[in-house]
Short mmCIF file of C-alpha atoms in Angstrom, two decimals:
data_model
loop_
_atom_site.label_atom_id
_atom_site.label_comp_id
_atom_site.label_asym_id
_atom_site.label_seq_id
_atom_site.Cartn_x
_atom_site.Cartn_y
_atom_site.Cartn_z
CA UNK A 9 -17.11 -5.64 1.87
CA UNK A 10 -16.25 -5.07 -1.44
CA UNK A 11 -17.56 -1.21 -1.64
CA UNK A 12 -16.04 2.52 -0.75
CA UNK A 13 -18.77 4.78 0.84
CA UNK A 14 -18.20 8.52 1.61
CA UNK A 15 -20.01 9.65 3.93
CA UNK A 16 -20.30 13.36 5.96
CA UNK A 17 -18.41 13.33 9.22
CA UNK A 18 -20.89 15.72 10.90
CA UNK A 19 -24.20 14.02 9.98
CA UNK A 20 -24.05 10.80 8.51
CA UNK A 21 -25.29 11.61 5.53
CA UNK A 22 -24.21 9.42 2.58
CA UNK A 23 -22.46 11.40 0.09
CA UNK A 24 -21.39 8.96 -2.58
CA UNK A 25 -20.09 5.17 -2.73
CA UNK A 26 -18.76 2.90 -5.09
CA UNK A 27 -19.68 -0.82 -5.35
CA UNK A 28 -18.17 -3.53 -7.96
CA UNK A 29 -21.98 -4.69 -9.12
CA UNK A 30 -24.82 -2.87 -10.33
CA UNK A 31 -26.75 -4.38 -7.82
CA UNK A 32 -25.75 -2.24 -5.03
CA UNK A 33 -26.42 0.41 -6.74
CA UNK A 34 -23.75 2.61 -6.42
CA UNK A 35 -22.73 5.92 -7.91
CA UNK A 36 -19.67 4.34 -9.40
CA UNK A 37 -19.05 0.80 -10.75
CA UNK A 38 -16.34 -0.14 -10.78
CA UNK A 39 -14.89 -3.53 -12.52
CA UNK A 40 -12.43 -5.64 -10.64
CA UNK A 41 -14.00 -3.94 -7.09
CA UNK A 42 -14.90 -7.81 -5.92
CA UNK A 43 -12.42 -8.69 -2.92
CA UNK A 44 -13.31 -7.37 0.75
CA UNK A 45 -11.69 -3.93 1.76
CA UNK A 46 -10.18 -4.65 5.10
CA UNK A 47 -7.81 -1.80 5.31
CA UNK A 48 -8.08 1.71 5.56
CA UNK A 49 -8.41 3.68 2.34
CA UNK A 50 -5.66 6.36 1.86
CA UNK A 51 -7.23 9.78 1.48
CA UNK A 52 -5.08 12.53 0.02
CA UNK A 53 -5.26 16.56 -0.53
CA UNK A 54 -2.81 17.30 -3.34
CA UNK A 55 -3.39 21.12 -3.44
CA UNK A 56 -4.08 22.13 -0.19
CA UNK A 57 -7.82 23.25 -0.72
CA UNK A 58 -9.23 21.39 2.15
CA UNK A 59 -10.79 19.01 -0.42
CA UNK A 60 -10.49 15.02 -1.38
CA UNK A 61 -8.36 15.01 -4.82
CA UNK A 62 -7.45 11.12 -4.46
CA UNK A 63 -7.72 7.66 -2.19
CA UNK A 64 -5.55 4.72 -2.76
CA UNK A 65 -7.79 1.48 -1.67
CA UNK A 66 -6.03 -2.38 -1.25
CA UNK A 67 -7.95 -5.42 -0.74
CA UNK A 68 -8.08 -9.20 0.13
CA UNK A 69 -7.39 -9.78 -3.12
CA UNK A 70 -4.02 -8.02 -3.55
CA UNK A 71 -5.22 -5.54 -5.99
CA UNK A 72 -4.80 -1.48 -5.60
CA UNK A 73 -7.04 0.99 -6.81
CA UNK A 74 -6.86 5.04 -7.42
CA UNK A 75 -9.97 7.21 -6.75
CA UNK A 76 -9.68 10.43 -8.34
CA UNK A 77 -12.37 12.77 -7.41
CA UNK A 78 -13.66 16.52 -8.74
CA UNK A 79 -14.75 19.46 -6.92
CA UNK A 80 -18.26 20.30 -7.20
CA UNK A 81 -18.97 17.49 -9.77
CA UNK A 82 -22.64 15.39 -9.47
CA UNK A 83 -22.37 12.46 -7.40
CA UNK A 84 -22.38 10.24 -10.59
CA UNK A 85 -19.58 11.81 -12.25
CA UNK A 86 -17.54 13.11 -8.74
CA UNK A 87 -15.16 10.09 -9.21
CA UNK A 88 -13.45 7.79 -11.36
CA UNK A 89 -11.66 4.71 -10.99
CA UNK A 90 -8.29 3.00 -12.05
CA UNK A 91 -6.68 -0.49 -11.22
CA UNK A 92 -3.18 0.01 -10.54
CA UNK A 93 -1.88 -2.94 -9.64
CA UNK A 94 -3.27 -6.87 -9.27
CA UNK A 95 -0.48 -8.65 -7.20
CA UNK A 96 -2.20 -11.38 -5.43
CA UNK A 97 -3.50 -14.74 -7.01
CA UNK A 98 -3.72 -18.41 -6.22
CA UNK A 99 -1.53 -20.68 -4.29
CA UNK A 100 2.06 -19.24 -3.39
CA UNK A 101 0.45 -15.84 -5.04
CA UNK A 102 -2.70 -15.64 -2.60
CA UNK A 103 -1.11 -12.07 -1.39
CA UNK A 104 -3.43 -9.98 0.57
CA UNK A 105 -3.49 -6.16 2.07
CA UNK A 106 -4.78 -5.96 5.27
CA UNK A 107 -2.93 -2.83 5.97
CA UNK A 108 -3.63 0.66 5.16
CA UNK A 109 -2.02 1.89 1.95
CA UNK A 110 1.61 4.70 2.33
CA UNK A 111 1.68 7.58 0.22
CA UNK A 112 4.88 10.06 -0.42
CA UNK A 113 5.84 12.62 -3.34
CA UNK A 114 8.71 11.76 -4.42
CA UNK A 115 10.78 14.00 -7.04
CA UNK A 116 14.06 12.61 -8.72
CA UNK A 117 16.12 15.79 -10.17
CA UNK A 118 14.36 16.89 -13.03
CA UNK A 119 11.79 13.66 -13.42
CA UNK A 120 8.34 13.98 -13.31
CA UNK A 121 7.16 14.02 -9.72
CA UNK A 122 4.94 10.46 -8.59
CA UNK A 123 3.31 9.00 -6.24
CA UNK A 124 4.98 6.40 -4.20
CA UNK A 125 2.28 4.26 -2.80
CA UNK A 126 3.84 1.38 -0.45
CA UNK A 127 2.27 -1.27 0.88
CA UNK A 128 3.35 -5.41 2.37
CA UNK A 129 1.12 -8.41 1.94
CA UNK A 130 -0.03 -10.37 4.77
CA UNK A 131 -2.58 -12.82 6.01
CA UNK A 132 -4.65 -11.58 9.44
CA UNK A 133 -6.67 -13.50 9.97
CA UNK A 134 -4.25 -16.91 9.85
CA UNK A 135 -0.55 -15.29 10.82
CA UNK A 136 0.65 -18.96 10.49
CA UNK A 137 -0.48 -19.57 7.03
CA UNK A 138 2.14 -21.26 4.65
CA UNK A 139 3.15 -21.58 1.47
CA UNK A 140 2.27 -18.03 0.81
CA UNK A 141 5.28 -15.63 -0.79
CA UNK A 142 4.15 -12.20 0.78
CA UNK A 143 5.88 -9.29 -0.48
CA UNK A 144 6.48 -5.81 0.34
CA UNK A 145 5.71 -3.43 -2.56
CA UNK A 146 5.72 0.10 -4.01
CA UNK A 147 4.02 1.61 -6.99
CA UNK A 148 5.45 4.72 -8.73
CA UNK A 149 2.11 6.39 -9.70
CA UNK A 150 1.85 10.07 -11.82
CA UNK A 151 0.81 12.96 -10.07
CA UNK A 152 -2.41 15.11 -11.92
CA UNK A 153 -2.25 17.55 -13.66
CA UNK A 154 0.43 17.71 -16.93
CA UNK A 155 2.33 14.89 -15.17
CA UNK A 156 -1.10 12.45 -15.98
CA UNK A 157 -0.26 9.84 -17.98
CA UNK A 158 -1.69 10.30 -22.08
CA UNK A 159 -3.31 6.91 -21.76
CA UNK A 160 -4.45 4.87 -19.38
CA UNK A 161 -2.15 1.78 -18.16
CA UNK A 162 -3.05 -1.52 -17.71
CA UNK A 163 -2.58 -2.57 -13.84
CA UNK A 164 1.12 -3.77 -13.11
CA UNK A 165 1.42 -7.75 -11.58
CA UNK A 166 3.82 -8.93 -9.55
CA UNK A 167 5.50 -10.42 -12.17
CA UNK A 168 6.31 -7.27 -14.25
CA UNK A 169 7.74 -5.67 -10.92
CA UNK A 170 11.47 -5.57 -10.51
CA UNK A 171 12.74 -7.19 -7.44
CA UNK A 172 15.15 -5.08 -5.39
CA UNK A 173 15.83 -7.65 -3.32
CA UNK A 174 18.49 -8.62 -5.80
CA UNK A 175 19.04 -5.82 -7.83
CA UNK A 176 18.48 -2.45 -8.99
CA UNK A 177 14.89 -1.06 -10.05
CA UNK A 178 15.13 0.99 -13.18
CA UNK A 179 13.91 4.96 -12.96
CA UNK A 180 11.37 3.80 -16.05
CA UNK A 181 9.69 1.06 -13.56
CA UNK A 182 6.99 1.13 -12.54
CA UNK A 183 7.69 0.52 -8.94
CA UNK A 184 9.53 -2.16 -6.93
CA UNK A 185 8.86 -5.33 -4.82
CA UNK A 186 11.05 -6.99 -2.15
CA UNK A 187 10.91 -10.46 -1.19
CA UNK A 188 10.38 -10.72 2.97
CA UNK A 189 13.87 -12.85 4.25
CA UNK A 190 12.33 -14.93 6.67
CA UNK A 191 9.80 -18.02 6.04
CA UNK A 192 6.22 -17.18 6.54
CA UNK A 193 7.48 -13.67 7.26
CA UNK A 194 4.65 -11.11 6.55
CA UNK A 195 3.60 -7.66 7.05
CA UNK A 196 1.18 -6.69 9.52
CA UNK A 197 0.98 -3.14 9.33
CA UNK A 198 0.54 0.38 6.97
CA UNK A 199 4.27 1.43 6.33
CA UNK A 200 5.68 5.00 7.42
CA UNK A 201 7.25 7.33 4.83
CA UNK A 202 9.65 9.36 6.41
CA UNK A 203 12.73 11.31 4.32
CA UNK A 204 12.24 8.59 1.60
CA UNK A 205 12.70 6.26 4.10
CA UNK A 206 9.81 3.62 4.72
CA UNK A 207 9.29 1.80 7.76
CA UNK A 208 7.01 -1.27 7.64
CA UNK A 209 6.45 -3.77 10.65
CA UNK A 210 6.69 -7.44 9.82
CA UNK A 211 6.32 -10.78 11.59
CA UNK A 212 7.30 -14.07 10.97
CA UNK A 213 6.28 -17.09 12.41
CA UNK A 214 9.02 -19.26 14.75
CA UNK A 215 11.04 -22.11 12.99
CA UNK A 216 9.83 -25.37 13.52
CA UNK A 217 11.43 -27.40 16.12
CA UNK A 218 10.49 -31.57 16.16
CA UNK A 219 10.70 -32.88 18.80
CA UNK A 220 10.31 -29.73 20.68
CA UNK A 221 8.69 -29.90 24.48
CA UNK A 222 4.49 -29.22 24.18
CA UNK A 223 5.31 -24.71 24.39
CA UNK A 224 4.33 -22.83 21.39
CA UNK A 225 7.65 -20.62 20.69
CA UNK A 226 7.20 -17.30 20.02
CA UNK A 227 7.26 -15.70 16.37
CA UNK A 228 9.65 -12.56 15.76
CA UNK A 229 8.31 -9.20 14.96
CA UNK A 230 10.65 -6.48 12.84
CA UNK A 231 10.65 -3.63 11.67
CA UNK A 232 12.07 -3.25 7.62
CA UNK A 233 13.55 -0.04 6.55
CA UNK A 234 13.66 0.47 3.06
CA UNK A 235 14.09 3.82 0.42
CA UNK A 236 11.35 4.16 -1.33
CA UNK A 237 12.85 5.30 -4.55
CA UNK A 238 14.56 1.71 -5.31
CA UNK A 239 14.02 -0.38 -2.46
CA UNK A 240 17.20 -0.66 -0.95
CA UNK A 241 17.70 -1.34 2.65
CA UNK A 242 18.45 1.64 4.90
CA UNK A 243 20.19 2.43 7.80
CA UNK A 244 18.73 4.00 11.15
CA UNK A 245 19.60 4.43 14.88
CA UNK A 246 17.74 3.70 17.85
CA UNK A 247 18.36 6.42 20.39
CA UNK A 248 18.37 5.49 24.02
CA UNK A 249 17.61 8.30 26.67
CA UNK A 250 19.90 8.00 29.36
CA UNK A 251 18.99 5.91 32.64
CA UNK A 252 18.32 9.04 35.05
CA UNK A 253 15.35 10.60 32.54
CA UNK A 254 11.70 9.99 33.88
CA UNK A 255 9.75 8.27 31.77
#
């Protein structure tokens, strides 16, 4: 549902959660926190203290949200909340994550280091949904500390996202989309940041064929490589062991 609990691994215990109403009570309320949470939240330790600094969280209703949490602080004040991005919508727009939230430091030369948090759209539940543009996004968000942002941003649409499908993404954006190349195409699992390089599974339903005999053709899954840092396509190799290797 529409709610982030943290809870202690060892016990049970409820440690602190965050609801979009008041009348869940939670520690944090937070606006905007309506749409059901169906994928994973992404928890990150940015110093290496062995303690929860941030967690990305997508939902059903194709919005992204940053939890920043402090050490030590009282369960009311051990978090705080911030929309960063509200991509889904009605009709063609009705983009949903399903999939767990990708997160990689990225540093350009002498820029300001950032988050990128990358991420696809995609319907579960109905995989043969159409009329539905899913995209494949990523979000260039500021690292703490004297990277923060002065002020506060208002979340970024999917309108005010370049599209690297067709061109190139700016360094001041921030953060790309791609359009997915096949009809109904979707993703339908958390990408993989590896050496800037993110690798994010897809599927996409079969063409139709009229007149077809009464067999359901089968759909095509893929696997999109793309850099990070603008969205371009990359490159890889698949590496075949040789025939006399065991298994």
């Amino acid at each position: 549902g529409a709610a982030l609990y943290l809870v202690d691994a060892l016990s049970g215990a409820l440690l602190w959660h965050a609801a979009g109403t008041a009348s869940a009570a939670p520690d944090l309320q937070v606006d905007g926190l309506d749409h059901g949470i169906a994928a994973t939240p992404r928890a990150l330790d940015l110093d290496g203290d062995g303690e929860l600094d941030r967690a990305y969280v997508a939902d059903t209703g194709g919005r992204v949200f940053r939890f920043e949490f402090v050490r030590g602080a009282p369960r009311r004040a051990l978090a705080r909340a911030t929309l960063l991005a509200a991509l889904g919508g009605a009709g063609a727009a009705d983009r949903r994550f399903y999939a767990e939230p990708d997160v990689a430091l990225v540093r350009r030369g002498l820029a300001a280091p950032y988050a990128a948090v990358t991420l696809g759209s995609g319907f579960a539940p109905d995989p043969l949904r159409a009329g539905v543009a899913d995209r494949l996004y990523s979000l260039r968000d500021p690292l703490p500390g004297r990277y923060r942002a002065a002020a506060a941003l208002p979340p970024v649409t999917d309108g005010e996202l370049p599209d690297a499908t067709d061109a190139a993404v700016p360094a001041t954006a921030r953060g790309w989309k791609r359009r997915l190349a096949h009809p109904g195409e979707q993703v339908t699992g958390p990408a993989r940041t590896i050496d800037h390089a993110a690798y994010v599974p897809t599927w996409a339903p079969p063409p139709a064929t009229p007149g077809a005999d009464c067999v359901q053709p089968a759909g095509g899954n893929r696997l999109r490589v793309v850099d990070v840092r603008d969205g371009r396509p990359r490159a890889f190799r698949v590496i075949e062991a040789p025939e006399d290797d065991e298994p």
